[in-house]
Short mmCIF file of C-alpha atoms in Angstrom, two decimals:
data_model
loop_
_atom_site.label_atom_id
_atom_site.label_comp_id
_atom_site.label_asym_id
_atom_site.label_seq_id
_atom_site.Cartn_x
_atom_site.Cartn_y
_atom_site.Cartn_z
CA UNK Q 1 0.05 0.03 -0.09
CA UNK Q 2 1.38 3.16 -0.93
CA UNK Q 3 0.97 6.41 0.82
CA UNK Q 4 -1.57 7.95 -1.23
CA UNK Q 5 -3.72 4.53 -0.71
CA UNK Q 6 -3.46 4.90 3.18
CA UNK Q 7 -4.60 8.50 2.89
CA UNK Q 8 -7.43 8.36 0.42
CA UNK Q 9 -8.35 4.96 2.61
CA UNK Q 10 -8.57 7.30 5.66
CA UNK Q 11 -9.91 10.15 3.85
CA UNK Q 12 -12.84 8.21 2.91
CA UNK Q 13 -13.91 7.70 6.26
CA UNK Q 14 -13.76 11.42 7.20
CA UNK Q 15 -14.98 13.14 3.94
CA UNK Q 16 -17.77 12.23 1.01
CA UNK Q 17 -15.52 10.36 -1.22
CA UNK Q 18 -12.54 11.15 0.39
CA UNK Q 19 -12.32 14.31 -1.21
CA UNK Q 20 -13.40 18.19 -1.41
CA UNK Q 21 -14.41 18.22 -5.07
CA UNK Q 22 -15.38 15.26 -7.12
CA UNK Q 23 -13.14 14.89 -10.05
CA UNK Q 24 -10.02 14.49 -7.51
CA UNK Q 25 -11.50 11.28 -6.38
CA UNK Q 26 -10.24 9.54 -9.84
CA UNK Q 27 -14.04 8.57 -10.35
CA UNK Q 28 -13.60 8.45 -14.37
CA UNK Q 29 -10.09 6.92 -14.41
CA UNK Q 30 -10.09 4.69 -11.72
CA UNK Q 31 -7.03 3.68 -9.47
CA UNK Q 32 -6.18 6.03 -6.15
CA UNK Q 33 -6.19 9.51 -6.34
CA UNK Q 34 -2.46 10.77 -5.81
CA UNK Q 35 -2.09 12.90 -2.23
CA UNK Q 36 0.29 15.77 -2.95
CA UNK Q 37 2.43 17.30 -0.58
CA UNK Q 38 4.07 19.88 -2.58
CA UNK Q 39 4.62 21.67 -5.75
CA UNK Q 40 7.88 23.55 -7.47
CA UNK Q 41 7.83 25.30 -10.79
CA UNK Q 42 6.23 22.68 -13.34
CA UNK Q 43 6.77 19.49 -10.80
CA UNK Q 44 4.27 18.25 -8.14
CA UNK Q 45 5.30 15.49 -5.75
CA UNK Q 46 3.15 13.06 -3.70
CA UNK Q 47 3.19 11.80 -0.41
CA UNK Q 48 5.01 8.76 -1.56
CA UNK Q 49 8.09 11.15 -2.89
CA UNK Q 50 7.22 10.69 -6.57
CA UNK Q 51 7.56 13.72 -8.61
CA UNK Q 52 5.61 14.47 -11.53
CA UNK Q 53 5.51 17.14 -14.43
CA UNK Q 54 2.23 18.58 -13.78
CA UNK Q 55 -0.22 19.27 -16.94
CA UNK Q 56 -3.04 20.55 -14.26
CA UNK Q 57 -1.42 23.74 -12.74
CA UNK Q 58 -3.94 24.06 -9.94
CA UNK Q 59 -7.10 23.86 -12.62
CA UNK Q 60 -5.07 26.91 -14.17
CA UNK Q 61 -3.58 29.16 -11.30
CA UNK Q 62 0.08 28.24 -11.57
CA UNK Q 63 0.56 30.36 -14.88
CA UNK Q 64 3.96 31.21 -13.57
CA UNK Q 65 4.74 27.65 -12.32
CA UNK Q 66 4.47 26.12 -8.63
CA UNK Q 67 5.67 28.40 -5.95
CA UNK Q 68 6.63 31.19 -7.86
CA UNK Q 69 9.54 33.34 -5.89
CA UNK Q 70 7.76 36.76 -6.71
CA UNK Q 71 4.28 35.24 -5.67
CA UNK Q 72 5.83 33.75 -2.59
CA UNK Q 73 7.22 36.88 -1.38
CA UNK Q 74 4.23 38.64 -1.33
CA UNK Q 75 1.92 36.25 0.30
CA UNK Q 76 4.58 35.81 3.04
CA UNK Q 77 4.82 39.65 3.80
CA UNK Q 78 0.63 39.71 3.48
CA UNK Q 79 0.86 36.81 6.05
CA UNK Q 80 3.20 38.65 8.46
CA UNK Q 81 0.62 41.75 8.56
CA UNK Q 82 -2.40 39.50 9.71
CA UNK Q 83 -4.30 36.97 7.94
CA UNK Q 84 -8.19 38.58 7.61
CA UNK Q 85 -9.24 42.01 9.03
CA UNK Q 86 -12.87 42.12 7.81
CA UNK Q 87 -12.42 45.52 6.37
CA UNK Q 88 -11.24 46.74 3.29
CA UNK Q 89 -7.40 46.85 2.15
CA UNK Q 90 -5.46 48.39 -0.26
CA UNK Q 91 -4.84 45.72 -2.52
CA UNK Q 92 -8.27 44.99 -3.45
CA UNK Q 93 -8.20 48.18 -5.19
CA UNK Q 94 -4.80 47.44 -6.61
CA UNK Q 95 -6.14 44.16 -8.09
CA UNK Q 96 -9.31 45.68 -9.09
CA UNK Q 97 -6.98 48.21 -11.64
CA UNK Q 98 -4.70 45.55 -12.72
CA UNK Q 99 -7.81 43.86 -14.13
CA UNK Q 100 -9.43 46.82 -15.51
CA UNK Q 101 -6.48 47.90 -17.32
CA UNK Q 102 -6.35 44.41 -18.90
CA UNK Q 103 -9.93 43.95 -19.48
CA UNK Q 104 -11.47 47.64 -20.45
CA UNK Q 105 -15.02 45.83 -20.30
CA UNK Q 106 -14.04 45.92 -16.46
CA UNK Q 107 -15.66 49.09 -15.65
CA UNK Q 108 -16.36 48.06 -12.12
CA UNK Q 109 -14.88 45.08 -10.16
CA UNK Q 110 -16.19 43.34 -7.22
CA UNK Q 111 -13.78 40.76 -5.36
CA UNK Q 112 -15.28 37.54 -4.06
CA UNK Q 113 -13.81 34.01 -3.13
CA UNK Q 114 -14.83 31.38 -5.40
CA UNK Q 115 -15.83 31.34 -9.11
CA UNK Q 116 -19.20 30.00 -8.12
CA UNK Q 117 -20.27 32.94 -5.83
CA UNK Q 118 -18.96 35.03 -8.84
CA UNK Q 119 -21.41 33.21 -11.22
CA UNK Q 120 -23.85 33.34 -8.64
CA UNK Q 121 -23.89 36.76 -7.96
CA UNK Q 122 -23.77 37.63 -11.91
CA UNK Q 123 -26.86 35.67 -12.22
CA UNK Q 124 -28.49 37.66 -9.29
CA UNK Q 125 -27.67 40.90 -10.51
CA UNK Q 126 -28.76 40.52 -13.92
CA UNK Q 127 -32.15 39.08 -12.79
CA UNK Q 128 -32.02 42.19 -10.35
CA UNK Q 129 -30.93 44.82 -13.20
CA UNK Q 130 -33.50 43.53 -15.49
CA UNK Q 131 -36.26 42.61 -13.70
CA UNK Q 132 -36.60 39.27 -15.16
CA UNK Q 133 -35.87 35.61 -14.09
CA UNK Q 134 -35.35 33.63 -17.12
CA UNK Q 135 -31.67 32.48 -18.08
CA UNK Q 136 -30.24 30.77 -20.85
CA UNK Q 137 -27.32 28.52 -20.64
CA UNK Q 138 -25.70 26.04 -22.79
CA UNK Q 139 -25.31 22.27 -22.47
CA UNK Q 140 -21.90 21.29 -21.27
CA UNK Q 141 -20.88 24.63 -19.68
CA UNK Q 142 -19.93 25.08 -16.31
CA UNK Q 143 -20.39 27.75 -14.03
CA UNK Q 144 -20.20 26.44 -10.64
CA UNK Q 145 -22.39 24.39 -8.56
CA UNK Q 146 -25.37 26.98 -8.03
CA UNK Q 147 -28.79 25.53 -8.14
CA UNK Q 148 -30.00 26.97 -11.48
CA UNK Q 149 -26.87 26.40 -13.71
CA UNK Q 150 -26.31 22.73 -12.79
CA UNK Q 151 -28.00 21.43 -15.72
CA UNK Q 152 -26.90 19.47 -18.37
CA UNK Q 153 -23.10 21.25 -16.80
CA UNK Q 154 -20.03 20.00 -17.86
CA UNK Q 155 -16.56 19.72 -15.62
CA UNK Q 156 -17.26 16.90 -12.77
CA UNK Q 157 -20.89 16.93 -13.93
CA UNK Q 158 -19.94 15.56 -17.40
CA UNK Q 159 -16.84 13.38 -15.50
CA UNK Q 160 -19.82 11.35 -13.21
CA UNK Q 161 -22.49 11.60 -16.27
CA UNK Q 162 -24.83 13.46 -14.19
CA UNK Q 163 -27.84 15.29 -15.68
CA UNK Q 164 -27.89 17.71 -13.45
CA UNK Q 165 -27.68 17.48 -9.18
CA UNK Q 166 -30.36 16.17 -6.60
CA UNK Q 167 -31.45 18.92 -4.43
CA UNK Q 168 -32.09 21.53 -7.08
CA UNK Q 169 -36.25 22.03 -7.01
CA UNK Q 170 -37.93 21.44 -10.40
CA UNK Q 171 -38.83 25.51 -9.64
CA UNK Q 172 -35.35 26.46 -9.97
CA UNK Q 173 -34.66 24.11 -12.85
CA UNK Q 174 -37.33 26.06 -14.46
CA UNK Q 175 -35.61 29.40 -14.46
CA UNK Q 176 -33.08 28.24 -16.62
CA UNK Q 177 -33.31 27.46 -20.59
CA UNK Q 178 -30.70 24.76 -21.70
CA UNK Q 179 -29.35 25.34 -25.23
CA UNK Q 180 -27.10 23.55 -27.48
CA UNK Q 181 -23.82 25.45 -27.60
CA UNK Q 182 -22.70 27.14 -31.01
CA UNK Q 183 -26.53 27.27 -31.93
CA UNK Q 184 -27.26 30.53 -32.62
CA UNK Q 185 -30.77 29.77 -34.20
CA UNK Q 186 -31.44 28.10 -31.20
CA UNK Q 187 -30.86 31.05 -29.14
CA UNK Q 188 -32.74 33.10 -31.76
CA UNK Q 189 -35.74 30.77 -31.28
CA UNK Q 190 -35.65 30.80 -27.41
CA UNK Q 191 -35.62 34.71 -27.43
CA UNK Q 192 -38.74 34.58 -30.33
CA UNK Q 193 -40.40 32.65 -27.31
CA UNK Q 194 -39.13 34.03 -24.02
CA UNK Q 195 -37.51 37.19 -24.43
CA UNK Q 196 -39.41 39.64 -22.43
CA UNK Q 197 -38.92 36.69 -19.65
CA UNK Q 198 -34.86 36.31 -20.05
CA UNK Q 199 -32.77 38.42 -17.90
CA UNK Q 200 -29.34 36.87 -19.70
CA UNK Q 201 -27.39 34.53 -21.31
CA UNK Q 202 -24.24 33.05 -19.51
CA UNK Q 203 -21.58 31.13 -21.36
CA UNK Q 204 -18.04 30.17 -20.97
CA UNK Q 205 -15.85 32.69 -22.97
CA UNK Q 206 -14.44 29.42 -24.71
CA UNK Q 207 -15.90 26.25 -23.26
CA UNK Q 208 -13.32 24.62 -21.31
CA UNK Q 209 -15.47 22.11 -19.20
CA UNK Q 210 -16.27 19.53 -21.74
CA UNK Q 211 -13.47 19.29 -22.93
CA UNK Q 212 -11.93 22.79 -24.92
CA UNK Q 213 -14.47 23.82 -27.48
CA UNK Q 214 -13.76 26.36 -29.86
CA UNK Q 215 -16.42 29.19 -30.35
CA UNK Q 216 -17.82 28.80 -33.65
CA UNK Q 217 -16.92 31.99 -35.84
CA UNK Q 218 -19.41 35.06 -35.01
CA UNK Q 219 -20.73 32.85 -31.62
CA UNK Q 220 -20.05 35.32 -29.02
CA UNK Q 221 -20.50 38.03 -31.61
CA UNK Q 222 -24.56 36.79 -31.98
CA UNK Q 223 -24.88 36.51 -28.34
CA UNK Q 224 -24.08 39.99 -27.95
CA UNK Q 225 -26.02 41.22 -30.53
CA UNK Q 226 -29.32 39.21 -29.69
CA UNK Q 227 -29.02 40.11 -25.88
CA UNK Q 228 -28.62 43.90 -26.68
CA UNK Q 229 -31.71 43.50 -29.18
CA UNK Q 230 -33.84 42.12 -26.41
CA UNK Q 231 -32.81 44.28 -23.34
CA UNK Q 232 -30.84 41.30 -21.56
CA UNK Q 233 -27.58 40.87 -20.55
CA UNK Q 234 -24.65 38.75 -21.80
CA UNK Q 235 -22.29 37.27 -19.17
CA UNK Q 236 -18.98 36.07 -19.91
CA UNK Q 237 -17.46 33.39 -17.75
CA UNK Q 238 -13.82 33.69 -17.53
CA UNK Q 239 -13.27 31.96 -14.21
CA UNK Q 240 -11.22 29.60 -16.24
CA UNK Q 241 -10.15 31.41 -19.36
CA UNK Q 242 -9.71 34.92 -17.58
CA UNK Q 243 -5.96 35.95 -17.56
CA UNK Q 244 -5.05 32.15 -18.80
CA UNK Q 245 -5.87 32.04 -22.76
CA UNK Q 246 -3.86 35.35 -22.74
CA UNK Q 247 -3.22 38.78 -21.24
CA UNK Q 248 -6.75 40.08 -21.32
CA UNK Q 249 -8.27 36.54 -21.37
CA UNK Q 250 -10.11 34.82 -24.02
CA UNK Q 251 -12.37 37.96 -24.80
CA UNK Q 252 -9.15 39.87 -25.34
CA UNK Q 253 -8.23 37.26 -27.59
CA UNK Q 254 -11.45 37.67 -29.89
CA UNK Q 255 -14.02 40.47 -29.51
CA UNK Q 256 -11.70 42.74 -27.16
CA UNK Q 257 -8.80 42.50 -29.30
CA UNK Q 258 -7.49 45.99 -30.65
CA UNK Q 259 -7.72 44.21 -34.12
CA UNK Q 260 -11.14 42.41 -34.03
CA UNK Q 261 -12.67 42.81 -37.08
CA UNK Q 262 -16.23 42.71 -35.22
CA UNK Q 263 -15.54 43.72 -31.60
CA UNK Q 264 -17.98 42.97 -28.99
CA UNK Q 265 -18.34 43.56 -25.28
CA UNK Q 266 -19.87 41.42 -22.78
CA UNK Q 267 -22.12 43.33 -19.95
CA UNK Q 268 -20.58 41.15 -17.01
CA UNK Q 269 -17.32 38.91 -16.74
CA UNK Q 270 -16.63 36.66 -14.03
CA UNK Q 271 -13.07 35.59 -13.00
CA UNK Q 272 -11.32 33.16 -10.82
CA UNK Q 273 -8.54 30.78 -10.44
CA UNK Q 274 -5.35 33.05 -11.79
CA UNK Q 275 -6.65 35.95 -10.61
CA UNK Q 276 -5.93 34.87 -6.75
CA UNK Q 277 -2.51 33.29 -7.69
CA UNK Q 278 -3.27 30.14 -6.21
CA UNK Q 279 -5.22 31.53 -3.32
CA UNK Q 280 -9.20 31.46 -3.03
CA UNK Q 281 -10.19 34.48 -4.83
CA UNK Q 282 -12.23 35.49 -7.87
CA UNK Q 283 -14.43 38.74 -9.29
CA UNK Q 284 -17.54 39.95 -10.91
CA UNK Q 285 -16.76 42.90 -13.17
CA UNK Q 286 -18.87 44.88 -15.72
CA UNK Q 287 -20.67 47.63 -16.85
CA UNK Q 288 -20.79 50.27 -14.49
CA UNK Q 289 -24.40 50.85 -14.60
CA UNK Q 290 -25.13 47.43 -13.82
CA UNK Q 291 -22.28 46.70 -11.44
CA UNK Q 292 -23.74 49.72 -9.34
CA UNK Q 293 -26.79 48.03 -9.03
CA UNK Q 294 -24.97 45.96 -6.26
CA UNK Q 295 -25.19 46.87 -2.65
CA UNK Q 296 -24.25 49.22 -0.93
CA UNK Q 297 -25.16 51.60 -4.01
CA UNK Q 298 -27.95 49.56 -5.29
CA UNK Q 299 -30.96 46.67 -4.41
CA UNK Q 300 -29.16 43.61 -5.53
CA UNK Q 301 -27.37 42.59 -2.19
CA UNK Q 302 -24.03 40.44 -2.12
CA UNK Q 303 -21.43 40.03 0.75
CA UNK Q 304 -18.79 37.70 2.03
CA UNK Q 305 -16.81 38.21 5.04
CA UNK Q 306 -13.47 37.21 3.34
CA UNK Q 307 -14.08 38.83 0.03
CA UNK Q 308 -10.94 40.94 -0.87
CA UNK Q 309 -9.19 38.80 1.65
CA UNK Q 310 -5.61 40.24 1.97
CA UNK Q 311 -3.51 37.24 1.30
CA UNK Q 312 -5.54 36.28 -1.46
CA UNK Q 313 -5.13 39.99 -3.04
CA UNK Q 314 -1.75 39.97 -2.78
CA UNK Q 315 -1.04 36.58 -4.43
CA UNK Q 316 -3.39 38.06 -7.17
CA UNK Q 317 -1.35 41.27 -7.40
CA UNK Q 318 1.95 39.63 -7.85
CA UNK Q 319 0.50 37.16 -10.24
CA UNK Q 320 -1.37 39.25 -12.67
CA UNK Q 321 1.84 41.91 -12.22
CA UNK Q 322 4.41 38.90 -13.39
CA UNK Q 323 2.08 37.43 -15.92
CA UNK Q 324 3.70 39.75 -18.87
CA UNK Q 325 3.00 39.75 -22.69
CA UNK Q 326 6.18 37.36 -22.55
CA UNK Q 327 4.97 34.84 -20.08
CA UNK Q 328 1.77 34.34 -22.33
CA UNK Q 329 3.71 34.08 -25.56
CA UNK Q 330 5.98 31.39 -24.14
CA UNK Q 331 3.11 29.61 -22.46
CA UNK Q 332 1.37 30.00 -26.28
CA UNK Q 333 4.68 28.40 -27.61
CA UNK Q 334 4.52 25.39 -25.36
CA UNK Q 335 0.87 24.53 -25.98
CA UNK Q 336 1.54 24.15 -29.70
CA UNK Q 337 4.44 22.01 -28.91
CA UNK Q 338 2.62 19.71 -26.74
CA UNK Q 339 -0.28 19.40 -28.70
CA UNK Q 340 1.28 18.85 -31.74
CA UNK Q 341 3.53 16.07 -30.35
CA UNK Q 342 0.41 14.56 -28.74
CA UNK Q 343 -1.50 14.43 -31.65
CA UNK Q 344 1.81 12.87 -33.35
CA UNK Q 345 1.81 10.14 -31.12
CA UNK Q 346 -1.55 9.21 -31.47
CA UNK Q 347 -1.32 9.72 -35.30
CA UNK Q 348 1.73 6.84 -35.04
CA UNK Q 349 -1.01 4.40 -33.21
CA UNK Q 350 -3.66 5.27 -35.32
CA UNK Q 351 -5.85 6.42 -32.26
CA UNK Q 352 -8.67 8.33 -34.21
CA UNK Q 353 -8.95 11.72 -32.05
CA UNK Q 354 -9.12 15.48 -32.35
CA UNK Q 355 -7.61 18.25 -30.69
CA UNK Q 356 -9.27 21.45 -29.83
CA UNK Q 357 -8.09 24.79 -28.48
CA UNK Q 358 -9.03 28.00 -27.01
CA UNK Q 359 -5.86 30.31 -26.77
CA UNK Q 360 -3.01 28.15 -24.84
CA UNK Q 361 -5.32 25.77 -23.58
CA UNK Q 362 -6.18 22.35 -25.36
CA UNK Q 363 -7.63 19.02 -25.08
CA UNK Q 364 -8.07 15.76 -26.66
CA UNK Q 365 -11.30 14.19 -27.76
CA UNK Q 366 -11.25 10.81 -29.17
CA UNK Q 367 -12.60 9.20 -31.96
CA UNK Q 368 -13.71 12.62 -33.29
CA UNK Q 369 -11.59 13.34 -36.39
CA UNK Q 370 -14.59 13.28 -38.69
CA UNK Q 371 -16.15 16.32 -36.99
CA UNK Q 372 -14.53 17.76 -34.11
CA UNK Q 373 -16.35 18.60 -30.62
CA UNK Q 374 -18.48 21.22 -31.40
CA UNK Q 375 -21.02 21.08 -28.39
CA UNK Q 376 -21.60 18.64 -25.63
CA UNK Q 377 -23.58 16.27 -27.48
CA UNK Q 378 -20.19 15.95 -29.51
CA UNK Q 379 -18.16 15.59 -26.65
CA UNK Q 380 -20.27 12.83 -24.95
CA UNK Q 381 -20.12 11.07 -27.91
CA UNK Q 382 -16.74 10.31 -28.07
CA UNK Q 383 -14.48 7.41 -27.50
CA UNK Q 384 -14.11 8.07 -23.46
CA UNK Q 385 -13.23 4.69 -22.62
CA UNK Q 386 -9.60 4.99 -24.23
CA UNK Q 387 -8.13 8.20 -21.49
CA UNK Q 388 -8.20 6.15 -18.75
CA UNK Q 389 -5.63 3.50 -19.85
CA UNK Q 390 -3.71 6.94 -21.72
CA UNK Q 391 -4.19 8.83 -18.31
CA UNK Q 392 -2.60 5.95 -16.14
CA UNK Q 393 0.57 5.82 -18.54
CA UNK Q 394 1.53 8.84 -18.52
CA UNK Q 395 0.89 8.83 -14.54
CA UNK Q 396 3.52 5.82 -14.47
CA UNK Q 397 5.53 7.82 -16.65
CA UNK Q 398 5.76 10.94 -14.17
CA UNK Q 399 3.21 12.98 -15.82
CA UNK Q 400 -0.12 14.35 -14.05
CA UNK Q 401 -2.83 14.90 -16.53
CA UNK Q 402 -6.43 16.31 -15.62
CA UNK Q 403 -7.74 13.25 -14.26
CA UNK Q 404 -10.88 13.59 -16.53
CA UNK Q 405 -11.43 13.41 -20.54
CA UNK Q 406 -13.81 16.33 -20.11
CA UNK Q 407 -10.99 19.26 -19.00
CA UNK Q 408 -8.58 21.24 -20.25
CA UNK Q 409 -4.46 20.63 -20.39
CA UNK Q 410 -2.62 23.44 -18.58
CA UNK Q 411 1.05 24.73 -18.90
CA UNK Q 412 2.85 27.39 -17.49
CA UNK Q 413 5.87 29.62 -17.83
CA UNK Q 414 7.75 26.96 -15.93
CA UNK Q 415 7.43 24.28 -18.47
CA UNK Q 416 11.18 24.48 -19.49
CA UNK Q 417 13.19 22.15 -22.18
CA UNK Q 418 13.66 19.48 -19.18
CA UNK Q 419 9.84 19.05 -18.37
CA UNK Q 420 8.26 19.25 -22.07
CA UNK Q 421 11.04 16.34 -22.80
CA UNK Q 422 9.49 14.21 -19.93
CA UNK Q 423 5.94 14.62 -21.68
CA UNK Q 424 7.41 13.80 -24.49
CA UNK Q 425 9.28 10.73 -23.68
CA UNK Q 426 5.78 9.84 -22.24
CA UNK Q 427 3.58 9.79 -24.79
CA UNK Q 428 4.18 6.95 -26.93
CA UNK Q 429 3.63 4.54 -24.42
CA UNK Q 430 0.51 6.29 -23.68
CA UNK Q 431 -0.64 6.47 -27.37
CA UNK Q 432 -0.05 2.75 -27.09
CA UNK Q 433 -2.07 2.23 -24.13
CA UNK Q 434 -5.20 4.42 -25.61
CA UNK Q 435 -5.31 2.01 -29.06
CA UNK Q 436 -5.33 -0.98 -27.21
CA UNK Q 437 -8.13 0.01 -25.13
CA UNK Q 438 -11.54 -1.77 -25.13
CA UNK Q 439 -14.74 -0.22 -24.65
#
């Protein structure tokens, strides 16, 4: 029995499933989850002392690499000043200013503690501002575990093959319209039928919780046009892509790009993960007139004792300050190198697949070369049985992948040549394992 085996056995007697977030339980890939005890640069070390090249990067926040010296220095200094004050601190505004500088659509910023809290607040704010009840979301997009948005969600819900969640009432579910992703005609039809009752459309800037799915050309632009025409709001969820896929997130690569052929601007955005630099932090941002509907200025109430926590704010400020354009260029190159090597290894073994991109994020989908993956139905129809043997082969070779085929792969500015070569060396055997897999 390994140390991870023993730790997992103990955890299962203390916590539901032995974990505090479902995907960590290795439910879709099988085996014992590795219990990590330290991280540095591009590497993780588990409780048995085994080192792995990390392609999860804390699900995004470790953009600079684990334990980046500047982030650690900022956190240590903040800890020395006190862990929490329950009062305003300078770094709340400092981090908000960095967000606004990168994302001009963020005219006002409200700090919260989790991505779920950010999207929950965005939905409440949209309803309060418009006076309407209905929300449109897309199948396979994951916006946290708030009741009304768990219908046909991705992430761990996709991994567990759950259509929603027990505990969500029919009345709550009825206030969410779930449409196929990348289908503007379905959005037009929903507004034709329910337009005066629709408060907002919420979408991931680029979905990365059913695997990565690239938005079709003009899709996000079309959402902006349709919501504007009908007096609804467009909420763009960048909890995962924000400050990850580029300096200004995925919106900054597309509708908000300086050279965008058809620019568009969301009404509200949500951020998480990278914005906290590895600490629990997230944010809601957007149009000043909408954001000012939040208390204490407006009638939409939101509060959080640990919102804007000084240690988390320090980590976020340090991370965004050091996440320069050069950092994103480096991660972009590494992403292209790895995705190309992955595809070549699978091709060598005759494994049918496609790779979807959203900036420097990508994922592999088995058995989808003919049409790729454009929506949740496509993602669910892939040959998921090939991923578990692929995953475990990589794990045995010292490479830690997302323990679900429905997740993105992450690289960092710390993935140097030595780390990349370890990944490349592991791919041929993993491709063979995927090829030999049986449904």
